[in-house]
Coordinates of C-alpha atoms in Angstrom, one line a residue:
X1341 CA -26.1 48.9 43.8
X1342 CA -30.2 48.5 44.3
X1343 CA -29.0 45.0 46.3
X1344 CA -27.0 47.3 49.0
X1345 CA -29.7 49.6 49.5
X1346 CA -31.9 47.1 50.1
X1347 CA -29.4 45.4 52.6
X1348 CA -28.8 48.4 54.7
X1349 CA -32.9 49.0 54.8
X1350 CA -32.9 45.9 56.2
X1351 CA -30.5 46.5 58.7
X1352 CA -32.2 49.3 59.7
X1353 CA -35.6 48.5 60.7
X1354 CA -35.7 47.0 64.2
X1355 CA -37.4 44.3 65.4
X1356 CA -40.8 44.3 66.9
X1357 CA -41.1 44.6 70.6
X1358 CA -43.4 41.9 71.3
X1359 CA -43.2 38.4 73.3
X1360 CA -40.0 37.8 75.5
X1361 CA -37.2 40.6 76.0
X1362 CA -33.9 40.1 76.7
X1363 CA -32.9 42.3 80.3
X1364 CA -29.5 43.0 81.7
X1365 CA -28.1 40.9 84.8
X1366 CA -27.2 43.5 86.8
X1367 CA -30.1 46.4 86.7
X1368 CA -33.1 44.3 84.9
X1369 CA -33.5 47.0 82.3
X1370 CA -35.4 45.7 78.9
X1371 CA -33.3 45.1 76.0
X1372 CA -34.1 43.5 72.4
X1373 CA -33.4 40.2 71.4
X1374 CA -30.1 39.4 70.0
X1375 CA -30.3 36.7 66.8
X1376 CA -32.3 33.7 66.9
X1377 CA -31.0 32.5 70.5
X1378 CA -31.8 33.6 74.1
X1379 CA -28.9 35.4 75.9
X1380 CA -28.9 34.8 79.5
X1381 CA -25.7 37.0 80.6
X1382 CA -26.4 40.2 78.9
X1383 CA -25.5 43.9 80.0
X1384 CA -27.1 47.0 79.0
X1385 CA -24.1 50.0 79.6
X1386 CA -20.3 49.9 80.3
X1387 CA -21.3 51.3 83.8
X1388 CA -23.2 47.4 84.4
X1389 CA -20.4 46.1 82.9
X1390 CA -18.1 47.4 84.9
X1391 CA -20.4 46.5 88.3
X1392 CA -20.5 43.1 87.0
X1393 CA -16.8 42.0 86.7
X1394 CA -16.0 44.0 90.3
X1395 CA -18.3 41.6 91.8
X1396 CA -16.5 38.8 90.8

C-alpha cells in the first residue's frame, strides 16, 4: 500500500521550471518538458491543434 502512495507522490510533484522549455508550434506559448527527449512538434490547446492541421 505505502509503495502506491509513494508512486502517486511522485507523480504529482512537477518538474522544476528551469533550463530549456518546450513551446507550442503554432502560438510560442511555454510548456514543460515531456520525458527525457526534446519535442520539436508540440501543441499547447485543441484550439492550436485544430489551427495546425487546417494549415496543412
Amino acid at each position: 500500500m505505502t509503495n502506491k502512495v509513494a508512486e502517486r507522490a511522485r507523480a504529482l510533484v512537477t518538474k522544476p521550471l528551469g533550463g530549456e522549455l518546450d513551446s507550442c508550434m503554432v502560438c510560442g506559448r511555454a510548456m514543460r518538458p515531456m520525458g527525457m527527449a526534446r519535442s520539436e512538434g508540440r501543441v499547447c490547446s485543441p484550439a492550436c491543434a485544430r489551427q495546425w492541421a487546417q494549415g496543412l
